[in-house]
Coordinates of C-alpha atoms in Angstrom, one line a residue:
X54 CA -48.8 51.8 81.7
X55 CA -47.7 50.6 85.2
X56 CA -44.1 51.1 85.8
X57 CA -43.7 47.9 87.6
X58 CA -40.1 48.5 89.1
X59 CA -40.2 50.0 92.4
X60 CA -37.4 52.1 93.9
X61 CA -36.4 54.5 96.9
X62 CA -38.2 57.4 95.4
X63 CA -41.7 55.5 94.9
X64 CA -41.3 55.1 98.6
X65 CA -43.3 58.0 99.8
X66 CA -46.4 57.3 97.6
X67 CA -46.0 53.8 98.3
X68 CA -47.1 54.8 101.9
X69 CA -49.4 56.7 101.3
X70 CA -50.8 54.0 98.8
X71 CA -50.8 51.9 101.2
X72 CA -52.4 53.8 104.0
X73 CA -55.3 54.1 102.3
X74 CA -55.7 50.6 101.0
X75 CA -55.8 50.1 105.0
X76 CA -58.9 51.5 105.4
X77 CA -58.3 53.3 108.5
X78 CA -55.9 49.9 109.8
X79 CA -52.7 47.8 109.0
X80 CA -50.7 50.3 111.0
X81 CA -48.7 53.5 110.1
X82 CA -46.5 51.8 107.0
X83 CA -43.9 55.0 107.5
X84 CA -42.5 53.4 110.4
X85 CA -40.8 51.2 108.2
X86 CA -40.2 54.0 105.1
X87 CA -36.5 54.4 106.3
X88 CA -35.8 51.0 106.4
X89 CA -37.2 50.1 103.2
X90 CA -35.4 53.1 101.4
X91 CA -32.3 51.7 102.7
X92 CA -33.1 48.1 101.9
X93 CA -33.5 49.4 98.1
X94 CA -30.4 51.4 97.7
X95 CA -29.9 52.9 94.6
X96 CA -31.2 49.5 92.6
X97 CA -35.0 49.0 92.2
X98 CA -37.6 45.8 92.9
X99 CA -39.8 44.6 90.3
X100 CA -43.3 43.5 91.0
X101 CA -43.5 40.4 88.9
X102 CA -47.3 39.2 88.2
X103 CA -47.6 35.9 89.4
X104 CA -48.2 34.2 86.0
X105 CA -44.6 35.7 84.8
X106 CA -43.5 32.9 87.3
X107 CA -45.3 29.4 86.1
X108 CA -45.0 27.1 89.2
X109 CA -42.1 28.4 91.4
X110 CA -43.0 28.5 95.1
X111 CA -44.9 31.7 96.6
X112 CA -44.4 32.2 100.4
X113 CA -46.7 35.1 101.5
X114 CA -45.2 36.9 104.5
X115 CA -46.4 39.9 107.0
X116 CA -46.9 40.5 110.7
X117 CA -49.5 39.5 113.1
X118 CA -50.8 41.5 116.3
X119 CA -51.1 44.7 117.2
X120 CA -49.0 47.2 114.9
X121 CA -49.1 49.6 118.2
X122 CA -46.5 47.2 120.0
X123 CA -44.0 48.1 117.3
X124 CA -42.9 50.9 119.0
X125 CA -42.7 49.6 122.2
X126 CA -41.2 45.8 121.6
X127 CA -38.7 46.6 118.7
X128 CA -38.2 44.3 115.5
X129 CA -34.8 43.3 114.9
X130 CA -35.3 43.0 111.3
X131 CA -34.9 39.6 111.2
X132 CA -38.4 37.9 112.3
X133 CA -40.0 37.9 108.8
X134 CA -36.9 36.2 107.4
X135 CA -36.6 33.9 110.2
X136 CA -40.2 32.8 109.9
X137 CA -39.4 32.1 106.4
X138 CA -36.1 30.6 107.4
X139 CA -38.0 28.3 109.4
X140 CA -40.3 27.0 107.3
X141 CA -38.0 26.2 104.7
X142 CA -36.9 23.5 107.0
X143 CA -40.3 22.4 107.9
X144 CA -40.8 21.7 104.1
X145 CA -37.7 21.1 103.1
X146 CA -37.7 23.3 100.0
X147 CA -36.8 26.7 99.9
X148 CA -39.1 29.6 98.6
X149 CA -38.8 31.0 95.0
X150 CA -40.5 34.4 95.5
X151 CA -42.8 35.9 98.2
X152 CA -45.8 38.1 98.4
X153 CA -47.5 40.3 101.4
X154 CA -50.0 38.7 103.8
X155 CA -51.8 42.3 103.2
X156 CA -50.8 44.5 100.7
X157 CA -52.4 47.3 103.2
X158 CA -50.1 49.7 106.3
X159 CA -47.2 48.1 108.0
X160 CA -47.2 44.9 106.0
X161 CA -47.3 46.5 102.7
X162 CA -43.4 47.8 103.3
X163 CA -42.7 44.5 105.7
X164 CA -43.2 42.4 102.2
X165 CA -41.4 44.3 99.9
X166 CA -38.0 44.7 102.1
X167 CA -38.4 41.2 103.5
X168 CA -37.8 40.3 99.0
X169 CA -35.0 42.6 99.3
X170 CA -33.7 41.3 102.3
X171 CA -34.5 37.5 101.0
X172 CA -33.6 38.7 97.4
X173 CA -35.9 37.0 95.8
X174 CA -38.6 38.3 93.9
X175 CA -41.3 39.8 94.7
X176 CA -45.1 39.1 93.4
X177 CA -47.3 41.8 92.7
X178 CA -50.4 40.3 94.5
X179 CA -51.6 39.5 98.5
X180 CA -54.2 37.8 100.4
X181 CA -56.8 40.6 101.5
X182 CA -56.1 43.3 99.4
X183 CA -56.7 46.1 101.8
X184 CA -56.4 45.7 105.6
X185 CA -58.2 43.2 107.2
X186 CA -58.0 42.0 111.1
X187 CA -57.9 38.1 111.1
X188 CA -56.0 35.3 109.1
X189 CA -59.1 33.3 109.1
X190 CA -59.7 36.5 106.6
X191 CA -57.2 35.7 103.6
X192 CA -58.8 35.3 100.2
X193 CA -56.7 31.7 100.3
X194 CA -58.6 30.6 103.5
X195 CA -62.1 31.6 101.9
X196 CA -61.5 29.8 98.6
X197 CA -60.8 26.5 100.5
X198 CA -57.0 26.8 100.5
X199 CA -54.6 25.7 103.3
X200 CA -52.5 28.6 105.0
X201 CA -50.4 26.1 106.8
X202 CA -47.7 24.6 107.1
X203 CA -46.9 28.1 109.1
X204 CA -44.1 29.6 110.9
X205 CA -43.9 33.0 113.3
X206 CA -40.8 34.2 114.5
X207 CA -41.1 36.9 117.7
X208 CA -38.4 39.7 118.3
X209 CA -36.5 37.7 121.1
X210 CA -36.3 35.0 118.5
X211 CA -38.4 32.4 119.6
X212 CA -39.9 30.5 116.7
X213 CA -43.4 28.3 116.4
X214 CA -44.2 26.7 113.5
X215 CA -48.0 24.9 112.7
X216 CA -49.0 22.2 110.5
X217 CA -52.1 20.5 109.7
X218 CA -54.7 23.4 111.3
X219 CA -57.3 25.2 110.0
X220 CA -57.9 28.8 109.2
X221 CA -59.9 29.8 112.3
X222 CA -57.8 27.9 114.9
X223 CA -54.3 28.9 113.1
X224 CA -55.8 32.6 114.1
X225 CA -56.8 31.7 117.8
X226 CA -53.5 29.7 118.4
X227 CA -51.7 32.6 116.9
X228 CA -53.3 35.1 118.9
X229 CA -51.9 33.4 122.0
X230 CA -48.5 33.3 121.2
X231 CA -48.7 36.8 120.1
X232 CA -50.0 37.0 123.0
X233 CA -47.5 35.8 125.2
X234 CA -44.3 37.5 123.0
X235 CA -44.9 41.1 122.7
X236 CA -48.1 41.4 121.1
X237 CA -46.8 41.1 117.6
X238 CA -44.9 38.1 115.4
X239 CA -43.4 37.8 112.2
X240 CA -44.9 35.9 110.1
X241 CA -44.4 33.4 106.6
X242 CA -47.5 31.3 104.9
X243 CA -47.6 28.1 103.3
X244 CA -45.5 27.8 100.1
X245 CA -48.2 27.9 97.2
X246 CA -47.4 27.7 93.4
X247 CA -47.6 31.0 91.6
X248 CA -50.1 29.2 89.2
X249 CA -52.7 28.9 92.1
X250 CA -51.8 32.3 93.7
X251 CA -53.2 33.4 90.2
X252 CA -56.9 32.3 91.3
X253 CA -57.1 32.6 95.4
X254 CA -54.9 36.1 95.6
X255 CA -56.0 39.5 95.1
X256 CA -53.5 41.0 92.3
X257 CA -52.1 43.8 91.7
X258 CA -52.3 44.9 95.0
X259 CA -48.8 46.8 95.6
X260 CA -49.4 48.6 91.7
X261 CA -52.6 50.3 93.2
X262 CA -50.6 51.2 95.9
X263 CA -48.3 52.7 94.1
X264 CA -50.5 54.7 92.0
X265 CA -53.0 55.5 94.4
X266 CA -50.2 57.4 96.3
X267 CA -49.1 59.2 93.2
X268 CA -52.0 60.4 92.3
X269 CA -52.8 61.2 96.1
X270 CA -49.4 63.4 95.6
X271 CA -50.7 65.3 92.7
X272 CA -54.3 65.8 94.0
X273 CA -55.3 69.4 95.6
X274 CA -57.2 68.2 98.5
X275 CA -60.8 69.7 97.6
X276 CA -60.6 67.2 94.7
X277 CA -58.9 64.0 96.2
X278 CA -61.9 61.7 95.7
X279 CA -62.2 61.8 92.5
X280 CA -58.7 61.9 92.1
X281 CA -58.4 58.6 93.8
X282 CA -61.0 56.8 91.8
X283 CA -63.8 56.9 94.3
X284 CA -66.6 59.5 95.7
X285 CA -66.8 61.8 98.5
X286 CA -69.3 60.7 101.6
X287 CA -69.0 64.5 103.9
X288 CA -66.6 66.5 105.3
X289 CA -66.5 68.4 108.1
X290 CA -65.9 67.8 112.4
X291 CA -65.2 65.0 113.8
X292 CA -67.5 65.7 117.3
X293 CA -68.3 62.4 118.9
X294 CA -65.8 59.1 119.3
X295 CA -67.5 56.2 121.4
X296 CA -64.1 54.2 121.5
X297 CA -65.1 50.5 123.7
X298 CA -63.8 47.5 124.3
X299 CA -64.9 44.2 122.9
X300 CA -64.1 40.4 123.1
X301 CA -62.0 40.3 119.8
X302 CA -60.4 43.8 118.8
X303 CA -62.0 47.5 119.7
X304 CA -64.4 48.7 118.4
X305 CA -65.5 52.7 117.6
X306 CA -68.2 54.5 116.8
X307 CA -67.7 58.4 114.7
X308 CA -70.0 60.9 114.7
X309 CA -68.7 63.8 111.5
X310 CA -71.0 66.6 111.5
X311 CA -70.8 67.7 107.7
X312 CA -70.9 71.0 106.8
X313 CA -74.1 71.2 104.7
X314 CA -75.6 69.8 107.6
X315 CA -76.0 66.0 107.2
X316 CA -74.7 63.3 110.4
X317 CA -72.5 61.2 108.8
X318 CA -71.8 58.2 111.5
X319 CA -68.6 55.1 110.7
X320 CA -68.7 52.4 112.3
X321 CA -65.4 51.1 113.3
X322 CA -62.9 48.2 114.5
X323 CA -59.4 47.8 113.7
X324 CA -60.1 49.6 110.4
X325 CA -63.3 52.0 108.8
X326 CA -66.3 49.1 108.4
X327 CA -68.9 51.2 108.0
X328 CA -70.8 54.6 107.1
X329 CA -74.3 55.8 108.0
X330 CA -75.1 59.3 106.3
X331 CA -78.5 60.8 108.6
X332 CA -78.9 57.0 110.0
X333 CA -79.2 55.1 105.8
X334 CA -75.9 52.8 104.8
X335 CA -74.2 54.9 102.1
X336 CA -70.7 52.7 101.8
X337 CA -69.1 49.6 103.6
X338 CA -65.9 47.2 103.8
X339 CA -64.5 45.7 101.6
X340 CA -64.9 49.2 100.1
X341 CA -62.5 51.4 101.5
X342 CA -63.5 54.0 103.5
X343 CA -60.8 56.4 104.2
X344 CA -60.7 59.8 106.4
X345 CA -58.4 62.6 105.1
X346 CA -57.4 65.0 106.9
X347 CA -59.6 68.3 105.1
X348 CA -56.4 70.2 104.9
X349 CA -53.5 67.8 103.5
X350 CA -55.4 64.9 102.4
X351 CA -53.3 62.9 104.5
X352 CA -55.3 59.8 105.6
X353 CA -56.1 59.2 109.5
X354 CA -55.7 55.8 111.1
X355 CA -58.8 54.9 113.5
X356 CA -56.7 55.1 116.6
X357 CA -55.3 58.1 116.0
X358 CA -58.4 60.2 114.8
X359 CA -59.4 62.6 117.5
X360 CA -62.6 64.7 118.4
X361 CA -62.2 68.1 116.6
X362 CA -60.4 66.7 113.2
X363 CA -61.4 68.7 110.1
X364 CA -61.9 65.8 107.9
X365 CA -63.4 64.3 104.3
X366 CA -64.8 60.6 104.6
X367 CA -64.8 59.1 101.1
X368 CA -65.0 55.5 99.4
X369 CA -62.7 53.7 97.4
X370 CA -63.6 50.6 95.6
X371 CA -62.4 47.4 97.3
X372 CA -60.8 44.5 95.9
X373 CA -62.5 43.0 92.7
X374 CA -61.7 39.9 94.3
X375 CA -64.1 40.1 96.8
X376 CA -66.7 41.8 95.0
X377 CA -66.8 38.7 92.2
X378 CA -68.8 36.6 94.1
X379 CA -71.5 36.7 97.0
X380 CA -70.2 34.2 99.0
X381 CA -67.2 35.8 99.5
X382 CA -68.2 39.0 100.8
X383 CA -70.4 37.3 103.6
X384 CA -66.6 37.1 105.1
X385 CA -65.8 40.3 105.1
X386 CA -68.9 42.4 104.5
X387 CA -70.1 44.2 108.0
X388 CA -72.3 41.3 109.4
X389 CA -68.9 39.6 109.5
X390 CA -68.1 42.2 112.4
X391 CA -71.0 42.0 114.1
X392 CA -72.7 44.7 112.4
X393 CA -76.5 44.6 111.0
X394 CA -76.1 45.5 107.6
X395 CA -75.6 44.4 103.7
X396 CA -72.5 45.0 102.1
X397 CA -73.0 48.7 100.4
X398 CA -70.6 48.5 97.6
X399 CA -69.5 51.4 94.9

């Protein structure tokens, strides 16, 4: 039984949960753990399932750009709720409840404190269900839906809004104003009754979460796989990183020398995509391929994995969403990111 109220103390395996439903991306979600602790107080948030809520109006919020610029371009809190704020006036209707863009890293927290924050409630589902690079991405955009009317709001407060625009150029004309305002925006999705959310959204996404970092808590390391529902792949060195540019984000490729003597190779962008065990496909996105650190089980974001990490590679099971149908994962299986290969799923 899911306890479906989330409070201060869930934060830490929240994190954690969340981490690893990045798949090596959505950026490091305990940059944001104070400010979420503080945003719930002593009270608590429930994750309502969107059919507890008929046909209010969803808004799905996050960030766009590189997670990265955080640091260096500070949020002033408000961009999420000003993207929101903004699109309320474009629509003329104000939002009943909102969700997370990604229920994956940075905008995991960014959802859950922007309901505090908005104090409205807060639906237990998202639009990728682990991390995913593009908006053009969403499960929305793949089944056909609109993502727009849509409104970013940047750190120095400047505000665009689109309408009428399609997945792939709402992502290329975001990109430039991102672009040009700090390399990361706030962000807030068309409104979208919680009926439909029900059939284009992956649910349940901030429950596993939350219960994937509870039991990453209580796991000894040796057995974390299994603990978290999935299977080992290797563990041992990390001894080569090929890290090069590309025309869309980075790319990386990881050599882990495994202990019993195996290669095992990951292919990687923004997040884990890929892994090659002795040169044969043994898991790929939307599974989630996650690298622990060997010693703390703690999970290690692509950029900030390093030659000489003692680590374990294993495989979660993506989103069922995905997995339900074959023409959904030619989206976001590896050929979708340039790489030669079927999806390999658990």
């Amino acid at each position: 039984m899911i306890d479906r109220a989330l409070r201060a103390d869930d934060v830490d395996a929240l994190v954690v949960g969340l981490s690893l439903l990045g798949s090596g991306g959505g950026g490091d979600a305990g940059v944001f753990a104070t400010t979420l602790r503080r945003a719930l107080g002593e009270g608590s948030i429930v994750l309502h399932p969107p059919a507890e809520l008929g046909e209010a109006s969803v808004v799905a919020v996050g960030m766009l750009g590189g997670t990265r610029m955080l640091t260096e371009r500070l949020p002033s809190g408000q961009e999420i709720v000003g993207a929101v704020r903004a699109l309320a006036r474009w629509t003329g209707a104000e939002p009943e409840a909102v969700m997370a863009l990604e229920a994956a890293g940075v905008n995991g927290v960014l959802a859950v404190a922007a309901a505090a924050e908005l104090r409205l409630p807060l639906v237990d589902a998202d639009l990728m269900g682990r991390a995913l690079p593009r908006a053009d991405q969403t499960t929305r955009a793949v089944a056909g839906g609109s993502l727009a009317p849509f409104a970013m709001a940047e750190s120095g407060g400047r505000t665009v809004l689109l309408d009428r625009i399609d997945p792939v150029t709402l992502e290329r004309v975001a990109r430039a104003f991102i672009a040009q305002s700090g390399g990361w925006a706030g962000c807030a999705f068309a409104p979208t009754p919680a009926s439909v959310v029900c059939e284009d959204a992956c649910l349940g996404s901030l429950a596993r979460a939350l219960d994937l970092g509870r039991a990453h808590a209580d796991a000894p390391p040796a057995r974390i796989a299994e603990a978290l529902g999935g299977r080992a792949l290797g563990a041992g060195r990390a001894v080569e990183i090929a890290r090069n540019a590309s025309a869309t984000f980075g790319r990386a490729g990881i050599t882990v020398l495994d202990d019993t003597g195996p290669v095992l190779r990951l292919e990687a962008e923004n997040e884990y995509l890929l892994a090659l065990l002795d040169g044969e496909p043994v898991a790929s996105c939307p599974d989630l391929l996650c690298v622990l650190d060997r010693r703390t089980g703690a999970p290690i974001a692509v950029d900030a994995l390093r030659v000489g990490d003692d680590v374990t590679v294993v495989v979660l099971p993506g989103p069922r969403w995905w997995r339900e149908r074959p023409e959904r994962l030619v989206h976001v299986g590896p050929r979708a990111f340039g790489l030669d290969c079927d999806p390999v799923l658990m």
